[in-house]
Coordinates of C-alpha atoms in Angstrom, one line a residue:
M1 CA -11.1 -47.9 -1.7
E2 CA -12.2 -45.9 -4.9
K3 CA -14.6 -43.7 -2.3
G4 CA -11.8 -42.9 -0.3
A5 CA -9.6 -41.8 -3.6
S6 CA -12.7 -39.6 -4.8
Q7 CA -12.3 -38.2 -1.4
V8 CA -8.7 -37.2 -1.5
N9 CA -9.0 -35.6 -5.2
E10 CA -12.2 -33.6 -4.3
P11 CA -12.1 -30.1 -4.9
V12 CA -12.4 -28.3 -1.9
G13 CA -14.7 -25.6 -3.7
S14 CA -17.5 -29.5 -2.4
K15 CA -16.9 -28.4 1.0
K16 CA -18.6 -26.1 3.0
L17 CA -16.3 -22.9 4.4
N18 CA -18.4 -21.4 6.6
G19 CA -17.2 -18.7 8.3
V20 CA -13.4 -19.3 7.2
P21 CA -13.2 -16.6 4.7
V22 CA -13.0 -13.8 7.7
R23 CA -10.7 -15.3 9.7
V24 CA -8.5 -15.6 6.9
F25 CA -9.1 -11.9 6.4
L26 CA -8.4 -11.0 10.2
R27 CA -5.3 -13.6 9.2
S28 CA -4.2 -11.6 6.2
L29 CA -4.4 -8.1 8.3
L30 CA -0.9 -9.2 10.7
I31 CA 1.0 -10.3 7.1
Q32 CA 3.4 -7.4 8.4
S33 CA 4.3 -8.9 11.9
S34 CA 6.1 -12.2 10.3
L35 CA 8.2 -10.2 8.1
N36 CA 12.1 -11.6 6.6
F37 CA 14.7 -11.3 4.4
W38 CA 14.8 -14.3 3.6
R39 CA 11.1 -14.9 1.6
M40 CA 9.6 -11.6 2.8
Q41 CA 5.5 -12.6 3.8
N42 CA 5.6 -15.4 2.8
L43 CA 4.9 -16.5 6.4
G44 CA 2.3 -14.6 6.9
F45 CA 0.7 -15.5 3.6
A46 CA 0.7 -18.9 4.9
Y47 CA -0.4 -17.8 8.3
S48 CA -3.5 -16.3 6.7
L49 CA -4.6 -19.8 5.4
I50 CA -4.4 -21.8 7.9
P51 CA -8.0 -22.1 9.0
L52 CA -8.4 -23.0 5.0
V53 CA -5.7 -25.6 6.0
R54 CA -7.8 -26.9 9.3
K55 CA -11.4 -26.2 7.3
L56 CA -10.2 -29.3 4.9
G57 CA -9.2 -32.1 6.6
Q58 CA -6.4 -33.2 4.8
N59 CA -4.3 -35.2 5.3
R60 CA -0.3 -34.5 6.6
Q61 CA 0.7 -35.2 2.9
Q62 CA -2.0 -33.1 1.7
V63 CA -1.3 -30.4 4.3
S64 CA 2.6 -30.4 3.4
N65 CA 2.0 -29.9 0.2
M66 CA -0.1 -26.8 0.5
L67 CA 1.8 -25.0 2.8
T68 CA 5.0 -25.4 1.8
R69 CA 3.6 -23.7 -1.5
H70 CA 2.0 -21.1 0.0
L71 CA 5.5 -20.9 1.8
R72 CA 7.1 -19.6 -1.4
I73 CA 9.0 -16.7 -2.1
F74 CA 5.9 -13.8 -1.4
N75 CA 6.5 -9.5 -0.7
T76 CA 3.6 -7.1 -2.3
H77 CA 2.4 -3.9 -0.6
P78 CA 0.7 -5.0 2.5
Y79 CA -2.8 -3.1 1.1
M80 CA -3.1 -4.4 -1.3
S81 CA -2.1 -8.1 0.2
G82 CA -5.2 -8.7 1.0
A83 CA -6.8 -8.9 -3.1
V84 CA -4.2 -12.0 -3.4
I85 CA -5.4 -13.7 -0.7
G86 CA -9.0 -13.3 -1.2
S87 CA -8.0 -14.9 -4.8
V88 CA -6.2 -17.2 -4.1
L89 CA -8.4 -18.4 -1.2
K90 CA -11.1 -18.7 -3.9
L91 CA -8.8 -20.9 -6.5
E92 CA -7.7 -23.3 -3.4
E93 CA -11.8 -23.8 -2.9
D94 CA -12.6 -24.4 -6.0
F95 CA -9.5 -25.9 -7.9
C96 CA -6.9 -27.5 -5.0
K97 CA -6.5 -31.1 -5.2
D98 CA -4.2 -33.4 -3.2
G99 CA -2.8 -30.0 -1.4
N100 CA -2.1 -28.4 -5.2
C101 CA -3.5 -25.3 -7.2
P102 CA -1.4 -24.5 -10.3
E103 CA -3.8 -21.9 -10.4
A104 CA -3.0 -20.2 -7.2
D105 CA 0.9 -19.8 -7.4
K106 CA 0.1 -18.6 -11.0
L107 CA -1.5 -16.0 -9.5
K108 CA 0.2 -15.1 -6.8
K109 CA 2.7 -14.8 -9.5
V110 CA 1.4 -12.6 -11.8
L111 CA 0.0 -10.1 -9.3
T112 CA 3.1 -10.0 -6.7
G113 CA 4.6 -7.7 -8.9
P114 CA 2.8 -5.4 -10.1
Y115 CA 0.9 -4.6 -7.5
A116 CA 3.6 -3.4 -5.4
A117 CA 4.4 -1.3 -7.9
M118 CA 1.2 0.2 -7.8
G119 CA 0.7 0.1 -4.0
D120 CA 4.1 2.5 -3.1
S121 CA 3.5 4.7 -5.5
F122 CA -0.2 5.3 -4.4
F123 CA 0.0 4.8 -0.7
W124 CA 3.5 5.9 0.6
G125 CA 4.6 8.3 -2.8
S126 CA 1.6 10.0 -3.0
L127 CA -1.5 10.1 0.1
Q128 CA 1.0 9.6 3.1
P129 CA 2.6 12.9 1.9
F130 CA 0.0 14.6 1.4
S131 CA -1.9 13.9 4.7
A132 CA 1.4 14.3 6.3
I133 CA 1.3 17.7 4.5
V134 CA -2.5 18.8 5.6
G135 CA -1.8 17.7 9.3
V136 CA 1.7 19.7 9.7
A137 CA -0.2 22.8 8.2
M138 CA -3.1 22.5 10.6
A139 CA -0.8 21.8 13.6
I140 CA 1.3 24.6 12.3
K141 CA -2.6 27.2 13.3
G142 CA -2.6 25.6 16.4
F143 CA -4.9 23.0 15.8
L144 CA -4.9 20.2 18.6
A145 CA -6.4 17.8 16.2
A146 CA -4.4 17.7 13.6
P147 CA -3.0 14.7 14.1
L148 CA -6.3 13.5 14.8
I149 CA -6.9 14.1 11.3
F150 CA -4.5 13.1 9.6
L151 CA -4.7 10.0 10.5
L152 CA -8.7 10.5 9.9
I153 CA -7.5 11.1 6.1
Y154 CA -4.7 8.4 5.5
N155 CA -6.7 6.1 7.6
P156 CA -9.8 4.9 6.6
V157 CA -8.8 4.4 2.3
P158 CA -6.0 1.7 3.3
V159 CA -9.0 0.1 5.8
W160 CA -11.4 0.3 2.6
F161 CA -9.0 -1.9 0.2
R162 CA -8.1 -4.6 2.2
V163 CA -11.4 -4.9 2.7
K164 CA -12.6 -4.3 -0.4
G165 CA -9.6 -5.9 -1.7
F166 CA -10.5 -9.4 -0.2
I167 CA -13.8 -9.6 -0.7
D168 CA -13.8 -8.7 -4.2
G169 CA -10.7 -11.1 -4.9
Y170 CA -12.1 -13.9 -3.3
S171 CA -16.3 -13.2 -5.1
K172 CA -13.9 -13.0 -8.4
G173 CA -10.9 -14.8 -8.5
K174 CA -9.0 -13.3 -10.9
G175 CA -11.8 -10.9 -11.7
W176 CA -10.2 -8.4 -8.6
V177 CA -7.8 -7.6 -11.8
D178 CA -10.0 -6.1 -13.3
F179 CA -11.0 -4.1 -10.1
I180 CA -7.9 -2.8 -10.1
G181 CA -8.3 -1.5 -14.0
M182 CA -10.8 0.3 -13.4
M183 CA -9.4 2.0 -10.4
N184 CA -7.0 3.6 -12.3
M185 CA -4.5 4.2 -9.3
P186 CA -1.7 5.5 -11.0
R187 CA -3.6 8.6 -12.4
M188 CA -5.1 8.5 -9.2
S189 CA -1.4 8.6 -7.5
R190 CA -1.1 12.0 -9.9
K191 CA -4.4 14.0 -8.7
I192 CA -2.5 13.3 -5.1
R193 CA 1.0 15.0 -6.0
W194 CA -1.0 17.9 -7.0
M195 CA -3.1 18.6 -4.4
S196 CA -0.3 18.2 -2.3
V197 CA 2.4 20.9 -4.2
I198 CA -0.4 23.5 -3.5
F199 CA -0.9 22.4 0.0
L200 CA 2.3 22.3 0.6
G201 CA 2.0 25.6 -0.9
I202 CA -0.3 26.8 1.6
L203 CA 2.2 25.1 4.3
A204 CA 5.0 27.0 3.2
Y205 CA 2.7 30.3 3.1
I206 CA 2.0 29.6 6.6
I207 CA 5.4 28.7 7.9
S208 CA 6.4 32.0 6.7
A209 CA 3.6 34.5 7.9
V210 CA 4.3 32.3 11.5
H211 CA 8.1 32.8 11.6
S212 CA 9.4 34.9 8.6
H213 CA 12.9 36.6 8.1
P214 CA 12.9 40.6 8.2
C215 CA 14.0 40.4 4.7
V216 CA 10.9 39.1 3.1
S217 CA 8.8 41.1 5.6
H218 CA 10.0 43.8 3.7
F219 CA 9.3 42.0 0.0
G220 CA 6.2 41.0 1.4
I221 CA 3.2 39.0 -1.3
P222 CA 6.4 38.9 -4.2
A223 CA 9.0 37.0 -2.0
K224 CA 6.4 34.6 -0.9
I225 CA 5.1 33.8 -4.3
F226 CA 8.9 33.5 -5.2
M227 CA 8.9 30.9 -2.0
L228 CA 6.4 29.1 -3.7
V229 CA 7.6 29.4 -7.2
I230 CA 10.6 27.2 -5.6
I231 CA 8.8 24.6 -4.7
V232 CA 6.7 23.9 -7.9
L233 CA 10.3 24.1 -9.3
C234 CA 11.4 21.5 -6.8
F235 CA 8.6 19.3 -7.7
F236 CA 9.2 19.2 -11.1
V237 CA 13.3 18.6 -11.3
I238 CA 12.8 15.5 -9.0
Q239 CA 9.6 14.4 -11.9
S240 CA 12.1 14.3 -14.2
G241 CA 14.1 12.4 -12.7
I242 CA 17.5 14.5 -11.2
S243 CA 17.7 12.4 -8.2
Q244 CA 17.0 13.5 -5.7
I245 CA 20.8 13.4 -3.2
N246 CA 21.9 15.5 -5.4
I247 CA 18.9 18.7 -5.8
L248 CA 19.2 18.2 -1.4
Y249 CA 23.1 18.7 -1.3
V250 CA 21.8 22.2 -4.3
A251 CA 19.4 22.7 -2.0
A252 CA 21.9 22.8 0.7
F253 CA 24.8 25.2 -1.2
L254 CA 21.9 27.1 -2.1
F255 CA 19.7 27.5 1.2
F256 CA 23.8 28.7 3.0
V257 CA 24.4 30.7 0.4
I258 CA 21.3 32.9 0.9
T259 CA 21.4 32.6 4.9
T260 CA 25.3 34.2 4.7
V261 CA 23.7 37.1 2.8
M262 CA 21.1 37.6 4.3
A263 CA 22.9 37.5 7.6

């Protein structure tokens, strides 16, 4: 009886998890496939850890405890989820007993919010618009490979974050936080946004050169510089915190006035 009790309380780390991390990582790529409004990515998170549950050979109550914990609400940026899953897998391996692991639960709560904010700002707010601007500029110039170039600029970064995040999360546990700090994602986001402004100016010049209004053709370079100044001014207005909806209303009104005068 004592032997059975010791097996029940045996930490996961004492068992060999051959191949489990790889299967968990592959499943983590599908974390968005069961997104729901009730608990967001919880089903995808629990699904990712099924290989660990199967490998442990726990009894029904222990399996129930573990899956119930990971079916709680979970929501972070999908590209950053691999880091959380890798860290949780490591903590479950080292500290889980009887299907319970307070360290893993605490880590999930601590990381989900910051990772979501950093991921949204970097991927959705910086990298994706930059990649799209470059792709559109090349498409306007007639490059047939423009869509492919967009994918080649954007896709490697999320793939790298998913793989690197999971590997570091699993190997370091809580140490993955240090990697995020070293990457300094807010600073990278600002740099990419500035690059986006530059390429947006180039795109505006390309469009004006291909489809220029007679007024623009008459004034030449000064008119194009004026257009670039307007674009940069809009960027600073957005950065100041003014509602983007209000900016769109004002811009639409100004365009209406300008086109009416030029007609």
